[in-house]
PDB file of C-alpha atoms in Angstrom:
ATOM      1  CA  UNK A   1      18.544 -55.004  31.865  1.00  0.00           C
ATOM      2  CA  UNK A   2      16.634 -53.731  35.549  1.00  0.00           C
ATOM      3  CA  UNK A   3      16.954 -50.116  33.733  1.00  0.00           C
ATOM      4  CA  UNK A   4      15.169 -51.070  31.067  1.00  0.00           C
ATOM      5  CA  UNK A   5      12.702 -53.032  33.192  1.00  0.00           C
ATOM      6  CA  UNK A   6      12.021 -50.099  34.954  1.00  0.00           C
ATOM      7  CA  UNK A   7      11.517 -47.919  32.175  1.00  0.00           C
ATOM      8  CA  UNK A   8       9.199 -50.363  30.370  1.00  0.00           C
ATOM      9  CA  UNK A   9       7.337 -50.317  34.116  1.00  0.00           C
ATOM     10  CA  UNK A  10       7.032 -46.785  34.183  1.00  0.00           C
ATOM     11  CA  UNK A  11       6.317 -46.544  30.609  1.00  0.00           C
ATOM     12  CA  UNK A  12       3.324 -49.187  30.827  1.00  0.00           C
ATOM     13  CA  UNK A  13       2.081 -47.769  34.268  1.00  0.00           C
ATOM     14  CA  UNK A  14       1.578 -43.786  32.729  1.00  0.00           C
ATOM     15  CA  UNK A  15      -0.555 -45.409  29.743  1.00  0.00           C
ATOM     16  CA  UNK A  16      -2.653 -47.577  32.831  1.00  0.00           C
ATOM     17  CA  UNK A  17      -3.213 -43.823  34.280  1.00  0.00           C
ATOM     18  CA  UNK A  18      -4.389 -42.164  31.560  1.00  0.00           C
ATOM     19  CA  UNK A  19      -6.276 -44.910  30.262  1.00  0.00           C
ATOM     20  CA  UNK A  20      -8.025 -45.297  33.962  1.00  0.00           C
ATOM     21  CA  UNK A  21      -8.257 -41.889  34.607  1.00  0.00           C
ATOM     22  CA  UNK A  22     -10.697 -41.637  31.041  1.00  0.00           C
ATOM     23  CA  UNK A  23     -12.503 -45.110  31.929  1.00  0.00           C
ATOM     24  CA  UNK A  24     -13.091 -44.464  35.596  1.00  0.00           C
ATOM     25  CA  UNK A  25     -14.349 -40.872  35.427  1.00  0.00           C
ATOM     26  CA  UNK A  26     -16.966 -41.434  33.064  1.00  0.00           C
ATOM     27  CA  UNK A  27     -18.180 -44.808  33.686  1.00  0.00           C
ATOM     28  CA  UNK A  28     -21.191 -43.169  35.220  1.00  0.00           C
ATOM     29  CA  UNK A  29     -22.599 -40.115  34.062  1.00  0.00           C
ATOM     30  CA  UNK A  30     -24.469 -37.511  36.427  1.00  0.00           C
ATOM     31  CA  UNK A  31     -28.098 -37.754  36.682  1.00  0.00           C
ATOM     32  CA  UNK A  32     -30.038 -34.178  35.706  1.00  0.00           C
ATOM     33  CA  UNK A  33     -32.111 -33.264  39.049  1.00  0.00           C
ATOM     34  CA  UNK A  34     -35.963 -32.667  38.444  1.00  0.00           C
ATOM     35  CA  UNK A  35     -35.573 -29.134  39.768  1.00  0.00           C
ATOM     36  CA  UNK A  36     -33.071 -28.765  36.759  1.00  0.00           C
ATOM     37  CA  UNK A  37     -35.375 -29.982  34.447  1.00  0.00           C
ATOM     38  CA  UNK A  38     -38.369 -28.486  35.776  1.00  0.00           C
ATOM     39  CA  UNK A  39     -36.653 -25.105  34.975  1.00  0.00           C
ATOM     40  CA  UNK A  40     -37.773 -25.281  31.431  1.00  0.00           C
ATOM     41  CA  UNK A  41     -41.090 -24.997  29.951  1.00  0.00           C
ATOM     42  CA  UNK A  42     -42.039 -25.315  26.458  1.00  0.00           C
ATOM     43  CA  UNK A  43     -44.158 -22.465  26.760  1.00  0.00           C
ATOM     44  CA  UNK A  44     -41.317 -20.059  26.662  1.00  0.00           C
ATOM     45  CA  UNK A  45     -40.161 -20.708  23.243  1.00  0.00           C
ATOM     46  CA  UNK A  46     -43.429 -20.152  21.363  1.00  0.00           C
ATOM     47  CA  UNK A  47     -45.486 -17.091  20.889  1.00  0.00           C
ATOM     48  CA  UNK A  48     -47.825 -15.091  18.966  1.00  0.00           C
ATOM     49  CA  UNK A  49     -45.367 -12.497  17.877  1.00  0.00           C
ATOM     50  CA  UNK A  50     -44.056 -12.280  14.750  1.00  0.00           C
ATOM     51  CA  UNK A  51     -40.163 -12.677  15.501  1.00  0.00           C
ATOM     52  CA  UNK A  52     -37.212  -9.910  14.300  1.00  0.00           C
ATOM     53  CA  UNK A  53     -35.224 -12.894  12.972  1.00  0.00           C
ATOM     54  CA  UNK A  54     -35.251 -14.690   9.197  1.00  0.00           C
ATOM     55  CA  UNK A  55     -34.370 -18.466   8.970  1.00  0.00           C
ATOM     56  CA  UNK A  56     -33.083 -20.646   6.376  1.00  0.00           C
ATOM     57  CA  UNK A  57     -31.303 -24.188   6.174  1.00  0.00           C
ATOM     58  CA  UNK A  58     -27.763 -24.474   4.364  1.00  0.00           C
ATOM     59  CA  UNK A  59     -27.902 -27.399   2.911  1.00  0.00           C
ATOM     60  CA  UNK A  60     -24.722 -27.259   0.613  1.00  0.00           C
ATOM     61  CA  UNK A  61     -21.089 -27.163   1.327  1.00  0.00           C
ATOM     62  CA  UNK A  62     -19.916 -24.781  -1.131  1.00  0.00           C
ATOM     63  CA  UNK A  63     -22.953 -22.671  -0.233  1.00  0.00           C
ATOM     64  CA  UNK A  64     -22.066 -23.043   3.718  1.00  0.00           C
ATOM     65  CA  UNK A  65     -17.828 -21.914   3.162  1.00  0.00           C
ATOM     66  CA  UNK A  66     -18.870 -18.779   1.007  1.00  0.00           C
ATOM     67  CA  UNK A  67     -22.239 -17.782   3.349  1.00  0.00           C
ATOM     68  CA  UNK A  68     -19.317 -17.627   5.992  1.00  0.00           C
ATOM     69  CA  UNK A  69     -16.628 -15.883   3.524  1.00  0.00           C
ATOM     70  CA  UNK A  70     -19.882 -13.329   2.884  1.00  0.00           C
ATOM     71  CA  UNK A  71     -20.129 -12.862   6.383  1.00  0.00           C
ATOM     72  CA  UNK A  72     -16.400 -12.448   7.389  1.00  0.00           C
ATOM     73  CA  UNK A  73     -16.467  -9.855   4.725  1.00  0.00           C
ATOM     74  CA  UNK A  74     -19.396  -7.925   5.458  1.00  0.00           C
ATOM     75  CA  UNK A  75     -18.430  -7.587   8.845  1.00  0.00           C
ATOM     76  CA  UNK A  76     -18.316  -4.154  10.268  1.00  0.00           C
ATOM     77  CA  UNK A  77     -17.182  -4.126  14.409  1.00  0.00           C
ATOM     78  CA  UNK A  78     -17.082  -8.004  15.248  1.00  0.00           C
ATOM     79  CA  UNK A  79     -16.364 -11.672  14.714  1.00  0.00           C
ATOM     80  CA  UNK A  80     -17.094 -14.638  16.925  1.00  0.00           C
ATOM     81  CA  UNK A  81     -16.305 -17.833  15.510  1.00  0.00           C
ATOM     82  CA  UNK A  82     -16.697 -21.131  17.506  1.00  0.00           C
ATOM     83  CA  UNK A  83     -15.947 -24.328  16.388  1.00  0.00           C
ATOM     84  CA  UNK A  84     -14.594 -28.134  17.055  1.00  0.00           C
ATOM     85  CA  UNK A  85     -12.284 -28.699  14.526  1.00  0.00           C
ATOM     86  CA  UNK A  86     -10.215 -26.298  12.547  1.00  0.00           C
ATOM     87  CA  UNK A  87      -7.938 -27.161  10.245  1.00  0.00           C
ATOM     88  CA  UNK A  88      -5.580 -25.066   7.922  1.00  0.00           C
ATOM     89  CA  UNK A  89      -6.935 -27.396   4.466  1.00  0.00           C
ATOM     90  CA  UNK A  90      -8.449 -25.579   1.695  1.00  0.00           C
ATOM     91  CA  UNK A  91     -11.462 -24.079   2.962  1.00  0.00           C
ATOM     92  CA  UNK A  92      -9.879 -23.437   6.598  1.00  0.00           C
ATOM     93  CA  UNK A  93      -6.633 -21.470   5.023  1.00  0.00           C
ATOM     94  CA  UNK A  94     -10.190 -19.393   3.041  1.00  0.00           C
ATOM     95  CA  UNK A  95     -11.936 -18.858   6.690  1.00  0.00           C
ATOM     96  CA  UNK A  96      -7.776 -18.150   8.282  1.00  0.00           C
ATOM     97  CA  UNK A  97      -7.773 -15.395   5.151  1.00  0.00           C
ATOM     98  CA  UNK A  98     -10.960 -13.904   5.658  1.00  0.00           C
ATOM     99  CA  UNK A  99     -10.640 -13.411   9.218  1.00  0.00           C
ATOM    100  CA  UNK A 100      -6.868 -11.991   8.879  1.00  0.00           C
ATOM    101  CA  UNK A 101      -8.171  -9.429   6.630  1.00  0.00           C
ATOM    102  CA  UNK A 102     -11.181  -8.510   8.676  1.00  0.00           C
ATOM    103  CA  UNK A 103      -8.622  -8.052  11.542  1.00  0.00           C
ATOM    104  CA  UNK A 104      -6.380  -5.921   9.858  1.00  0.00           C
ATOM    105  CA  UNK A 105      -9.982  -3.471   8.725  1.00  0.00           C
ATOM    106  CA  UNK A 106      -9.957  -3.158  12.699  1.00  0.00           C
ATOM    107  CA  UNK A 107     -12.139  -5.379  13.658  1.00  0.00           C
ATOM    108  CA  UNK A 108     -12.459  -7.613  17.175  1.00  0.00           C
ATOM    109  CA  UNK A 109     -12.093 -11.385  16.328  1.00  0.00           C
ATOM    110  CA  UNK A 110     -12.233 -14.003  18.764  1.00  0.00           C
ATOM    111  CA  UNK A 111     -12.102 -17.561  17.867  1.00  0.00           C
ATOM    112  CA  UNK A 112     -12.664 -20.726  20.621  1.00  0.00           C
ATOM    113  CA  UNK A 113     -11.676 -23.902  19.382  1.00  0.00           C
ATOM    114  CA  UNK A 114     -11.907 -27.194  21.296  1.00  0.00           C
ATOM    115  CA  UNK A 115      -8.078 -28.585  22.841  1.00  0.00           C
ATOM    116  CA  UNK A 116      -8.473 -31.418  21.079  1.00  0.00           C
ATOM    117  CA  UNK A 117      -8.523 -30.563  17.580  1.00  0.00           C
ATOM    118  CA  UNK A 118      -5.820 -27.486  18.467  1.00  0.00           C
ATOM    119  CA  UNK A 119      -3.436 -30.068  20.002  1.00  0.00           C
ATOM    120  CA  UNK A 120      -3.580 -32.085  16.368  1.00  0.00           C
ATOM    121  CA  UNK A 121      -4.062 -29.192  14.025  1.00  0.00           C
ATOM    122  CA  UNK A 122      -2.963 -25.933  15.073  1.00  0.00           C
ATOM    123  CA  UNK A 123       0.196 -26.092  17.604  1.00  0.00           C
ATOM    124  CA  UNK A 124       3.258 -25.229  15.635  1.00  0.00           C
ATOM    125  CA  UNK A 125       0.662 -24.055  12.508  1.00  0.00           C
ATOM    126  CA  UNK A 126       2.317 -21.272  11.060  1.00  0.00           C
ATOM    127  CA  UNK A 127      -1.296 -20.348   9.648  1.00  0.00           C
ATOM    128  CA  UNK A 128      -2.993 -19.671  13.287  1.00  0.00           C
ATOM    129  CA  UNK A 129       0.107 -18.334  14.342  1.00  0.00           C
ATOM    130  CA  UNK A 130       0.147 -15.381  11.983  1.00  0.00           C
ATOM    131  CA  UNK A 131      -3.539 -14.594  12.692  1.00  0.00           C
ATOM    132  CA  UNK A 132      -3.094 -15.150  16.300  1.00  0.00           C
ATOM    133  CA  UNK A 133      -0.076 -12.385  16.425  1.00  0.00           C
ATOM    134  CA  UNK A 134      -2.784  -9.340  14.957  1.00  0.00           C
ATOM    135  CA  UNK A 135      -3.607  -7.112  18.742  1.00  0.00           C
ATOM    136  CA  UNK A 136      -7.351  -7.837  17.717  1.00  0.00           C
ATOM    137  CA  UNK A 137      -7.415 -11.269  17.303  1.00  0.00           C
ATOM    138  CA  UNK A 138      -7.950 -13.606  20.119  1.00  0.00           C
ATOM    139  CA  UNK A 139      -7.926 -17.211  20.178  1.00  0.00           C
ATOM    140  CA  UNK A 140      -8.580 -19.326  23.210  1.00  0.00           C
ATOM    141  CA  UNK A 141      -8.401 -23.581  23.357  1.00  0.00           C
ATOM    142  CA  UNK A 142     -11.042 -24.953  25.103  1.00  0.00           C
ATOM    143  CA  UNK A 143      -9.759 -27.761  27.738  1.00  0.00           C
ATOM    144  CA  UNK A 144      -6.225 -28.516  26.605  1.00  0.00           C
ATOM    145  CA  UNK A 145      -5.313 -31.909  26.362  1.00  0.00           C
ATOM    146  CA  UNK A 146      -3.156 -32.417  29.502  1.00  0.00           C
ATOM    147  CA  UNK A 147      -1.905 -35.836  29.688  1.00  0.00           C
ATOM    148  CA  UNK A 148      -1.556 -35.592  33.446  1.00  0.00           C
ATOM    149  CA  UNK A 149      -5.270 -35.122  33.990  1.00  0.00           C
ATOM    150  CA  UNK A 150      -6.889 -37.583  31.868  1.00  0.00           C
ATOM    151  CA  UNK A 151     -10.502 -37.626  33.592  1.00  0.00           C
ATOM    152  CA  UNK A 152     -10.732 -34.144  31.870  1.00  0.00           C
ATOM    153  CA  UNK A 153     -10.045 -35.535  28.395  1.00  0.00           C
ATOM    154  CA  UNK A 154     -13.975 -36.253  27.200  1.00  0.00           C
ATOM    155  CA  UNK A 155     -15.142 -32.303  28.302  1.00  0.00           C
ATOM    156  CA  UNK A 156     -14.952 -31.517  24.679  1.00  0.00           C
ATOM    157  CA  UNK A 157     -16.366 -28.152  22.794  1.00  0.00           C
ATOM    158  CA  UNK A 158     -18.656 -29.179  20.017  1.00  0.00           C
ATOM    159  CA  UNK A 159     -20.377 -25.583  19.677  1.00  0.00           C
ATOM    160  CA  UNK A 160     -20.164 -24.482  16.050  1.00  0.00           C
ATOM    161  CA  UNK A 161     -21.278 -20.895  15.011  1.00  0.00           C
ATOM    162  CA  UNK A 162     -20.426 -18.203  13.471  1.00  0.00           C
ATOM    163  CA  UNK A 163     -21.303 -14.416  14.855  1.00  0.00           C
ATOM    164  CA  UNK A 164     -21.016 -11.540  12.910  1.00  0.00           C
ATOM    165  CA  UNK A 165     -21.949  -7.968  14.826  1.00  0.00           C
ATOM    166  CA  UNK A 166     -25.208  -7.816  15.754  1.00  0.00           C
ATOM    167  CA  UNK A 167     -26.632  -8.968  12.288  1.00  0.00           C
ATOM    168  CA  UNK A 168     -26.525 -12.313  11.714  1.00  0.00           C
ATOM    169  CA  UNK A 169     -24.797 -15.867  12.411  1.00  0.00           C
ATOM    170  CA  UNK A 170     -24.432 -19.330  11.694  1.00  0.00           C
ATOM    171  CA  UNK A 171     -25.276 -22.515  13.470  1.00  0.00           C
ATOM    172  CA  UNK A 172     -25.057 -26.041  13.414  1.00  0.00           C
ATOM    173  CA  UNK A 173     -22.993 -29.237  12.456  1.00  0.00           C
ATOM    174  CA  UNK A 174     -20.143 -28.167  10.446  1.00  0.00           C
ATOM    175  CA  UNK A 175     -16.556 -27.768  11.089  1.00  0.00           C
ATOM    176  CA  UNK A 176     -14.155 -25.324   9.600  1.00  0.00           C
ATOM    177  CA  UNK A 177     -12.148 -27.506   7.286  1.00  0.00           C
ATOM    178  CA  UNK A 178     -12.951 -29.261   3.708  1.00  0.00           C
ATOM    179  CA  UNK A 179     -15.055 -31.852   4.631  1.00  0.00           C
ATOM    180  CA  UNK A 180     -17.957 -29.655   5.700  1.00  0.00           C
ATOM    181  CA  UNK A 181     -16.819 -26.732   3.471  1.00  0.00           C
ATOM    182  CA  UNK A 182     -16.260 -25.831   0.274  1.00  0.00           C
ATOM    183  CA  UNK A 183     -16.774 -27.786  -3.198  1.00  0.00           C
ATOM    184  CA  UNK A 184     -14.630 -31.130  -2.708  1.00  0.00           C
ATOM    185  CA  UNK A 185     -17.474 -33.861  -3.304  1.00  0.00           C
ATOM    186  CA  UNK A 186     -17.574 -34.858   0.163  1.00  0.00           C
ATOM    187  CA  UNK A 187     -20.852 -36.521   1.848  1.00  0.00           C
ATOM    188  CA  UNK A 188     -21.405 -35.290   4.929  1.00  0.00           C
ATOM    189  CA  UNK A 189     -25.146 -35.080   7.081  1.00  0.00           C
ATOM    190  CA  UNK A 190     -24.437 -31.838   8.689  1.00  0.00           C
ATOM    191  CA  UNK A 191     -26.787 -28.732   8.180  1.00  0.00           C
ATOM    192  CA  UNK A 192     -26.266 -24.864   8.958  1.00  0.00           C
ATOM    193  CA  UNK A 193     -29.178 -22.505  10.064  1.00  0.00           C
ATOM    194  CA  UNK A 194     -28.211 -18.539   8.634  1.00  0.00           C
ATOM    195  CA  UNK A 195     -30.112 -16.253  10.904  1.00  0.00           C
ATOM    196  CA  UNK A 196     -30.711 -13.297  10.137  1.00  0.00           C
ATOM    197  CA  UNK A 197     -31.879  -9.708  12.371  1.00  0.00           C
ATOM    198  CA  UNK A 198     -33.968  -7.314  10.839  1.00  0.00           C
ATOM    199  CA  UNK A 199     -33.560  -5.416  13.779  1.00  0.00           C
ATOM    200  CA  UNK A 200     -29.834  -5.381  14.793  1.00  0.00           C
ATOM    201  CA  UNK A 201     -30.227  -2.011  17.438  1.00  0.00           C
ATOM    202  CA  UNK A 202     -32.782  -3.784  19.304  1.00  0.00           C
ATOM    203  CA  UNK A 203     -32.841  -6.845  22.198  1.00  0.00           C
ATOM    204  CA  UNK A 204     -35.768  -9.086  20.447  1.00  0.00           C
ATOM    205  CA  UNK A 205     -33.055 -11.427  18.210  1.00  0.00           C
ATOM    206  CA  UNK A 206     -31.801 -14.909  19.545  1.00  0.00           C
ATOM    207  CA  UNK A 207     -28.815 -13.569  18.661  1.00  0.00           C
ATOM    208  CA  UNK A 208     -28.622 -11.737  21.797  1.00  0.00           C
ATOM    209  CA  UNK A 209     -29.079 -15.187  23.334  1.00  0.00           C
ATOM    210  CA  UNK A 210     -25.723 -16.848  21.573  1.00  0.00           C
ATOM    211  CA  UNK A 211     -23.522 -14.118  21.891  1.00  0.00           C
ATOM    212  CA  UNK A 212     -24.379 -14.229  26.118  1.00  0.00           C
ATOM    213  CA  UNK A 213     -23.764 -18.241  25.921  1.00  0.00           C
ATOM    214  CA  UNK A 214     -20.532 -17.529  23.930  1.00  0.00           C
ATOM    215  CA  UNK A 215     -19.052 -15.446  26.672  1.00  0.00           C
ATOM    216  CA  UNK A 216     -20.269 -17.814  29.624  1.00  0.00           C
ATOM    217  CA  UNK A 217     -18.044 -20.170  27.861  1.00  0.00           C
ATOM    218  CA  UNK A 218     -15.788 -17.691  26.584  1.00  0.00           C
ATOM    219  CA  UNK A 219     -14.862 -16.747  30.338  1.00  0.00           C
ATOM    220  CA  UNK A 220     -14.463 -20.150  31.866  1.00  0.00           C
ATOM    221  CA  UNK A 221     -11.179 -20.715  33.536  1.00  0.00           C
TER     222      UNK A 221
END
């Protein structure tokens, strides 16, 4: 009876620690200091010139899983592909396919997905496994979920994009799995922007921009 007391103590204090530790630590959020936002001005992101890059809006699932199959395909040196959640449904095992044949044409693919959704979805995934054992294929997990330091459990990676050389990529809402992608009826409110370079050789494209911000976060520890 006292060993079971104590292991029902123990048991009870852990899920008063983690539950604490993710209370505590974000009861209060940091305030942004007015030199921070003084650092920006509107001013910079408007101009006269007529820019290098072409815009549209994906509206459509189906249309948003084969712009990115399109992509994959037409790739020619490099892949970035960042993302939440990632999931080996339907439309993920599509994006998993795509990528695994880009890889074996040679080219570098890197993939950052958030802990959280790799600690549900792809540990033990025989899927990400096999794509994650080609030499040029890397895939990083952003913020593990480490039960031990549960103040660090809300820093979550909600970047979603897809970069493709110097050429083009995709941004905005969707995740890689069947409920943004693909053609299964679902109802979602997420949108994609495809941007396009006309001028892939030179420095003018916001492209530039991303693939700078995807290696600052890339490179974190």
């Amino acid at each position: 009876m006292k060993k079971l007391y104590i292991v029902i103590t123990i048991i009870i204090s852990f899920i008063l620690y983690i539950f604490l530790g993710i209370i505590i630590s974000y009861k209060k959020q940091p305030n942004i200091s007015d030199d921070y936002i003084s650092s920006f001005y509107l001013e910079d992101y408007y101009s006269d010139d007529i820019s290098c890059d072409r815009a549209c809006i994906i509206e459509d699932n189906k249309e948003a899983l084969i712009e990115r199959l399109r992509m994959i395909e037409m790739a020619e040196e490099r892949i970035i592909l960042s993302t939440f959640d990632f999931r080996s449904d339907n439309s993920g095992k599509d994006i998993l396919a795509a990528l695994y044949s880009a890889a074996e044409r040679g080219l570098d693919i890197k993939v950052l997905v958030d802990g959280f959704s790799a600690f549900l979805q792809m540990y033990g995934n025989e899927y990400f496994f096999a794509l994650s054992t080609l030499d040029n294929v890397e895939i990083k997990i952003y913020n593990p979920i480490n039960l031990l330091k549960p103040w660090k459990s809300m820093g979550r990676l909600h970047d979603k994009f897809l970069i493709v050389d110097n050429e083009s990529y995709i941004i905005g809402g969707r995740n890689t799995f069947d409920y943004f992608l693909g053609d299964k009826g679902y109802k979602n409110y997420d949108r994609d922007v495809l941007v396009y370079n006309t001028k892939p050789y030179s420095k003018e494209s916001s492209i530039y921009d991303l693939i700078d911000y995807f290696y600052k976060v890339w490179n974190l520890k």
